[in-house]
């Protein structure tokens, strides 16, 4: 599965010119500067790349970054906030992930425990929460007045928008409960993400950390799609879709409409294609999908690419390296 450094350089033929930075390096999605700074501080204090990813993403969970990470955001259609997260060690290729995690705030921390204390990769739902408690994480309410308000407003708008199709009653006009329709239209409405996801809801923190020796870790954390059907899992906790790390090559992380992104496994495409080509490939099927990718290689070169949609023409991401005195917000034009 490992690719040589030559292949990895291909993914830096981005819409923006690749930028090279001295190591160590922290790169993460969106303008989540405090998360970047936290990860950097962990490295400076002697922590590992895995430590830096965990603490950096956990900072966003604490800060409830854009309401799309951590507790109190993105209620599902029952009004509950659930969390997804993953963390990957590019040295050992180990992955720990949780999905549909309930009543536990530190999702990325629980994902780290999956690596450290199990032979599994992904734990889900109520069982993931029970595992978290056994690992010493407390049960806490993930609901806040804000998330309750978002849920109430959605109910008052006849549960619009939502993620149902081919059901009765008409999901575009009512809250259900739904049953399957007799006639099923299998064709996917690839423009649905534009209706369902606000570009103000930034969806996920994805982070790549490269140490001084070029070793890599990556991770993600999110509370998922707003008003999702309970039990839905997107790309974020899936290795190769939400993020990936390989210390022989580089790392990548994706953000956006996870139901679309995960179908294309951006990591596998990134092994052979430039980031912009990954976005272009998805656009063939979903011309107006909302998404972006960040990537970096073991020498410190990094870049990003994104898909242009109304209201989303540029993608902002964060970088920290020895050449910078503070986290640097960078921007790439979407294609």
Coordinates of C-alpha atoms in Angstrom, one line a residue:
X1 CA 0.0 0.0 0.0
X2 CA 2.9 2.3 0.6
X3 CA 4.0 4.6 -2.2
X4 CA 7.3 6.2 -2.8
X5 CA 8.1 9.8 -2.3
X6 CA 8.0 10.4 -6.1
X7 CA 4.3 9.5 -6.3
X8 CA 3.5 11.6 -3.3
X9 CA 5.0 14.7 -5.0
X10 CA 2.3 14.3 -7.7
X11 CA -0.4 15.3 -5.2
X12 CA 1.3 18.6 -4.7
X13 CA 0.6 19.7 -8.3
X14 CA -2.3 21.6 -6.8
X15 CA -4.5 24.5 -7.9
X16 CA -2.2 26.6 -5.8
X17 CA 1.5 26.1 -6.1
X18 CA 2.8 23.7 -3.5
X19 CA 4.4 25.4 -0.5
X20 CA 7.4 23.9 1.2
X21 CA 8.0 24.4 4.9
X22 CA 10.7 23.2 7.3
X23 CA 9.7 20.5 9.7
X24 CA 7.9 19.9 12.0
X25 CA 4.7 20.9 10.4
X26 CA 1.0 21.2 11.4
X27 CA -1.7 21.6 8.8
X28 CA -5.4 21.5 9.5
X29 CA -8.7 22.3 7.7
X30 CA -10.4 25.6 8.2
X31 CA -9.4 28.7 10.2
X32 CA -9.2 26.8 13.4
X33 CA -6.0 28.5 14.7
X34 CA -6.3 27.6 18.3
X35 CA -6.3 23.9 17.4
X36 CA -3.2 24.5 15.2
X37 CA -1.5 26.3 18.1
X38 CA -2.3 23.5 20.6
X39 CA -0.9 20.8 18.3
X40 CA 2.2 22.9 17.7
X41 CA 2.7 23.4 21.5
X42 CA 2.5 19.7 22.1
X43 CA 5.3 19.1 19.6
X44 CA 7.4 21.8 21.2
X45 CA 7.0 20.2 24.6
X46 CA 8.3 16.9 23.3
X47 CA 5.0 15.2 22.5
X48 CA 4.6 12.8 19.6
X49 CA 2.9 13.5 16.3
X50 CA 0.0 11.3 17.5
X51 CA -0.2 13.4 20.8
X52 CA -0.3 16.6 18.7
X53 CA -3.1 15.4 16.5
X54 CA -5.1 14.2 19.5
X55 CA -4.7 17.4 21.5
X56 CA -5.2 19.7 18.5
X57 CA -8.4 18.1 17.4
X58 CA -9.5 17.9 21.1
X59 CA -9.1 21.7 21.3
X60 CA -11.7 22.1 18.6
X61 CA -14.0 19.7 20.5
X62 CA -13.7 22.0 23.5
X63 CA -14.1 25.1 21.5
X64 CA -17.0 23.7 19.5
X65 CA -15.4 24.9 16.3
X66 CA -18.0 26.5 14.1
X67 CA -20.6 24.3 15.8
X68 CA -19.6 21.4 13.6
X69 CA -17.0 19.9 16.0
X70 CA -17.7 18.7 19.5
X71 CA -20.8 18.9 21.7
X72 CA -23.7 21.2 21.3
X73 CA -23.9 21.2 17.5
X74 CA -25.4 19.4 14.5
X75 CA -28.3 17.7 16.2
X76 CA -29.6 14.7 14.3
X77 CA -33.3 14.4 13.4
X78 CA -34.1 13.3 16.9
X79 CA -32.4 16.3 18.4
X80 CA -29.3 14.4 19.7
X81 CA -25.7 15.4 19.0
X82 CA -23.4 12.5 18.3
X83 CA -19.7 12.5 17.5
X84 CA -17.3 10.9 15.0
X85 CA -13.5 10.9 15.2
X86 CA -10.4 9.0 14.0
X87 CA -6.7 9.1 14.5
X88 CA -4.0 7.4 12.5
X89 CA -0.3 6.6 13.2
X90 CA 1.7 6.8 10.0
X91 CA 4.5 4.8 11.4
X92 CA 2.6 1.7 12.4
X93 CA -0.5 2.2 10.2
X94 CA -2.7 1.8 13.2
X95 CA -6.0 3.5 13.3
X96 CA -8.5 4.2 16.1
X97 CA -11.9 5.5 15.4
X98 CA -15.4 6.0 16.9
X99 CA -18.7 6.8 15.2
X100 CA -22.1 7.8 16.5
X101 CA -20.5 8.3 19.9
X102 CA -23.0 9.5 22.5
X103 CA -22.7 11.4 25.7
X104 CA -18.9 11.5 25.6
X105 CA -17.3 14.8 24.6
X106 CA -13.7 13.9 23.9
X107 CA -14.3 11.8 20.7
X108 CA -10.7 12.0 19.4
X109 CA -9.4 10.9 22.9
X110 CA -11.7 7.8 22.8
X111 CA -10.4 7.1 19.2
X112 CA -6.8 7.1 20.6
X113 CA -7.8 4.6 23.2
X114 CA -9.1 2.3 20.5
X115 CA -5.5 2.1 19.2
X116 CA -3.9 1.8 22.6
X117 CA -6.3 -0.7 24.2
X118 CA -8.0 -2.8 21.5
X119 CA -7.1 -4.8 18.4
X120 CA -9.9 -3.1 16.6
X121 CA -10.1 -0.1 14.3
X122 CA -13.6 1.3 14.6
X123 CA -16.2 1.2 17.5
X124 CA -19.7 2.6 17.0
X125 CA -22.8 3.8 18.8
X126 CA -23.8 2.9 22.3
X127 CA -21.1 0.3 22.5
X128 CA -18.5 2.9 21.7
X129 CA -19.8 5.0 24.6
X130 CA -19.6 2.1 27.0
X131 CA -16.0 1.5 25.9
X132 CA -15.3 5.2 26.6
X133 CA -16.6 4.9 30.1
X134 CA -14.4 1.8 30.7
X135 CA -11.5 3.9 29.5
X136 CA -12.2 6.6 32.1
X137 CA -14.2 9.2 30.1
X138 CA -17.2 10.6 31.9
X139 CA -20.7 10.6 30.5
X140 CA -21.7 14.2 29.7
X141 CA -24.7 15.8 28.1
X142 CA -23.8 16.9 24.5
X143 CA -27.0 18.9 24.2
X144 CA -26.9 22.7 24.6
X145 CA -29.5 25.5 24.4
X146 CA -28.1 26.3 20.9
X147 CA -28.5 22.7 19.6
X148 CA -32.0 22.6 21.0
X149 CA -32.8 25.8 19.3
X150 CA -31.4 24.5 15.9
X151 CA -33.5 21.4 16.3
X152 CA -36.7 23.3 17.3
X153 CA -36.3 25.7 14.3
X154 CA -35.9 22.7 12.0
X155 CA -39.1 21.1 13.3
X156 CA -41.0 24.3 12.8
X157 CA -39.8 24.3 9.2
X158 CA -41.5 20.9 8.6
X159 CA -38.1 19.2 9.0
X160 CA -36.5 20.9 6.0
X161 CA -34.0 20.0 4.7
X162 CA -33.5 16.4 5.5
X163 CA -31.8 13.3 4.1
X164 CA -34.8 11.0 3.2
X165 CA -35.8 10.0 -0.3
X166 CA -38.2 7.5 -1.9
X167 CA -40.5 7.6 1.2
X168 CA -44.1 8.5 2.1
X169 CA -45.3 10.9 3.2
X170 CA -43.3 13.3 1.0
X171 CA -40.1 14.1 2.9
X172 CA -39.8 17.5 1.2
X173 CA -43.0 18.6 2.9
X174 CA -43.3 16.8 6.2
X175 CA -41.5 15.3 9.2
X176 CA -42.8 11.8 8.8
X177 CA -42.6 9.2 10.3
X178 CA -41.7 7.8 6.9
X179 CA -42.3 4.5 5.2
X180 CA -40.7 3.3 2.0
X181 CA -42.5 4.3 -1.2
X182 CA -43.8 1.7 -3.5
X183 CA -42.0 3.2 -6.5
X184 CA -38.3 3.7 -5.9
X185 CA -36.2 6.1 -8.0
X186 CA -32.7 4.9 -7.6
X187 CA -31.0 7.8 -9.3
X188 CA -28.9 9.9 -6.9
X189 CA -29.6 13.6 -6.7
X190 CA -26.0 14.7 -6.7
X191 CA -27.0 18.3 -6.0
X192 CA -28.5 17.4 -2.7
X193 CA -25.4 18.4 -0.7
X194 CA -25.9 22.0 -1.8
X195 CA -29.4 22.0 -0.3
X196 CA -28.5 20.1 2.8
X197 CA -25.3 21.6 3.9
X198 CA -24.6 25.3 4.6
X199 CA -21.1 26.4 3.7
X200 CA -21.1 28.2 7.0
X201 CA -21.2 24.8 8.7
X202 CA -17.6 23.8 8.2
X203 CA -18.3 20.2 9.0
X204 CA -14.9 18.8 10.3
X205 CA -11.5 19.4 11.6
X206 CA -8.9 17.3 9.7
X207 CA -5.3 17.6 10.9
X208 CA -1.9 16.4 9.6
X209 CA 1.2 16.6 11.8
X210 CA 4.7 15.8 10.6
X211 CA 7.5 15.5 13.0
X212 CA 11.1 16.7 12.5
X213 CA 12.1 13.3 11.2
X214 CA 9.2 13.2 8.7
X215 CA 7.0 10.8 10.6
X216 CA 3.3 11.5 10.2
X217 CA 0.0 11.3 12.1
X218 CA -3.4 12.5 11.1
X219 CA -6.9 12.7 12.6
X220 CA -10.4 14.1 12.4
X221 CA -13.2 15.1 14.7
X222 CA -16.8 16.2 13.8
X223 CA -20.4 16.1 15.1
X224 CA -21.5 15.1 11.5
X225 CA -24.2 16.4 9.3
X226 CA -27.0 18.6 10.7
X227 CA -30.3 16.8 11.0
X228 CA -28.8 13.5 9.9
X229 CA -30.7 10.3 10.2
X230 CA -29.7 8.7 13.5
X231 CA -27.0 6.1 12.9
X232 CA -25.5 7.9 9.9
X233 CA -21.7 7.7 9.7
X234 CA -19.9 10.0 7.2
X235 CA -16.3 10.0 5.9
X236 CA -14.6 11.5 9.0
X237 CA -14.0 8.3 11.1
X238 CA -13.1 6.2 8.0
X239 CA -9.4 5.8 7.3
X240 CA -8.6 6.7 3.7
X241 CA -11.8 8.8 3.4
X242 CA -11.7 11.3 6.3
X243 CA -7.9 11.3 6.7
X244 CA -4.8 9.1 6.1
X245 CA -1.2 9.1 7.3
X246 CA 1.8 7.1 5.9
X247 CA 5.3 8.0 7.1
X248 CA 6.8 6.7 3.9
X249 CA 4.9 9.2 1.8
X250 CA 2.6 11.8 3.4
X251 CA -0.8 12.6 4.8
X252 CA -4.1 13.9 3.7
X253 CA -7.5 14.9 5.2
X254 CA -10.8 15.8 3.7
X255 CA -13.7 18.0 4.7
X256 CA -17.2 18.6 3.3
X257 CA -20.1 16.4 2.3
X258 CA -19.0 13.2 3.9
X259 CA -21.7 11.1 2.2
X260 CA -20.2 12.0 -1.2
X261 CA -16.5 12.3 -0.1
X262 CA -16.4 8.8 1.4
X263 CA -17.6 7.2 -1.9
X264 CA -14.4 8.3 -3.6
X265 CA -11.9 7.4 -0.9
X266 CA -9.8 10.6 -1.4
X267 CA -6.7 9.0 0.2
X268 CA -6.4 6.3 -2.5
X269 CA -6.9 8.9 -5.2
X270 CA -4.3 11.1 -3.6
X271 CA -1.7 8.4 -3.8
X272 CA -1.8 8.7 -7.6
X273 CA -3.4 12.1 -8.4
X274 CA -3.0 15.7 -7.6
X275 CA -5.4 17.1 -5.0
X276 CA -7.1 19.2 -7.7
X277 CA -7.6 16.1 -9.8
X278 CA -9.3 14.4 -6.8
X279 CA -11.8 17.2 -6.6
X280 CA -12.3 17.2 -10.3
X281 CA -12.9 13.4 -10.3
X282 CA -15.7 13.8 -7.7
X283 CA -17.2 16.8 -9.6
X284 CA -17.8 14.5 -12.6
X285 CA -20.5 12.8 -10.5
X286 CA -21.4 15.6 -8.1
X287 CA -20.8 18.9 -10.0
X288 CA -21.8 21.1 -7.1
X289 CA -20.6 19.1 -4.1
X290 CA -19.2 20.9 -1.1
X291 CA -15.7 19.6 -0.1
X292 CA -12.0 20.2 0.2
X293 CA -8.7 18.3 0.7
X294 CA -5.5 19.2 2.4
X295 CA -2.3 17.2 2.0
X296 CA 1.4 17.2 2.9
X297 CA 4.4 15.1 2.2
X298 CA 7.3 13.9 4.4
X299 CA 9.6 16.8 3.2
X300 CA 7.2 19.5 4.4
X301 CA 5.5 20.4 1.1
X302 CA 1.8 21.0 1.6
X303 CA -1.3 22.3 -0.3
X304 CA -5.0 22.1 -0.7
X305 CA -7.8 22.0 -3.2
X306 CA -11.6 22.6 -3.0
X307 CA -14.8 22.4 -5.0
X308 CA -16.5 25.7 -5.8
X309 CA -20.2 26.0 -4.8
X310 CA -22.4 29.1 -4.3
X311 CA -21.0 30.9 -1.2
X312 CA -17.9 28.8 -1.1
X313 CA -15.3 30.0 -3.6
X314 CA -12.2 29.8 -1.3
X315 CA -11.0 27.3 1.2
X316 CA -9.2 28.5 4.3
X317 CA -6.7 26.2 6.2
X318 CA -4.1 26.6 8.9
X319 CA -0.3 26.0 8.8
X320 CA 2.4 26.1 11.5
X321 CA 6.1 25.5 11.0
X322 CA 9.4 26.7 12.4
X323 CA 9.5 29.5 9.8
X324 CA 6.3 31.0 11.3
X325 CA 5.9 32.8 14.6
X326 CA 2.3 31.9 14.9
X327 CA -0.4 29.8 13.1
X328 CA -0.8 31.0 9.5
X329 CA -4.2 31.1 7.8
X330 CA -3.8 30.3 4.1
X331 CA -6.3 30.3 1.3
X332 CA -6.8 28.4 -1.9
X333 CA -9.2 29.3 -4.7
X334 CA -11.8 26.6 -5.4
X335 CA -12.2 25.0 -8.8

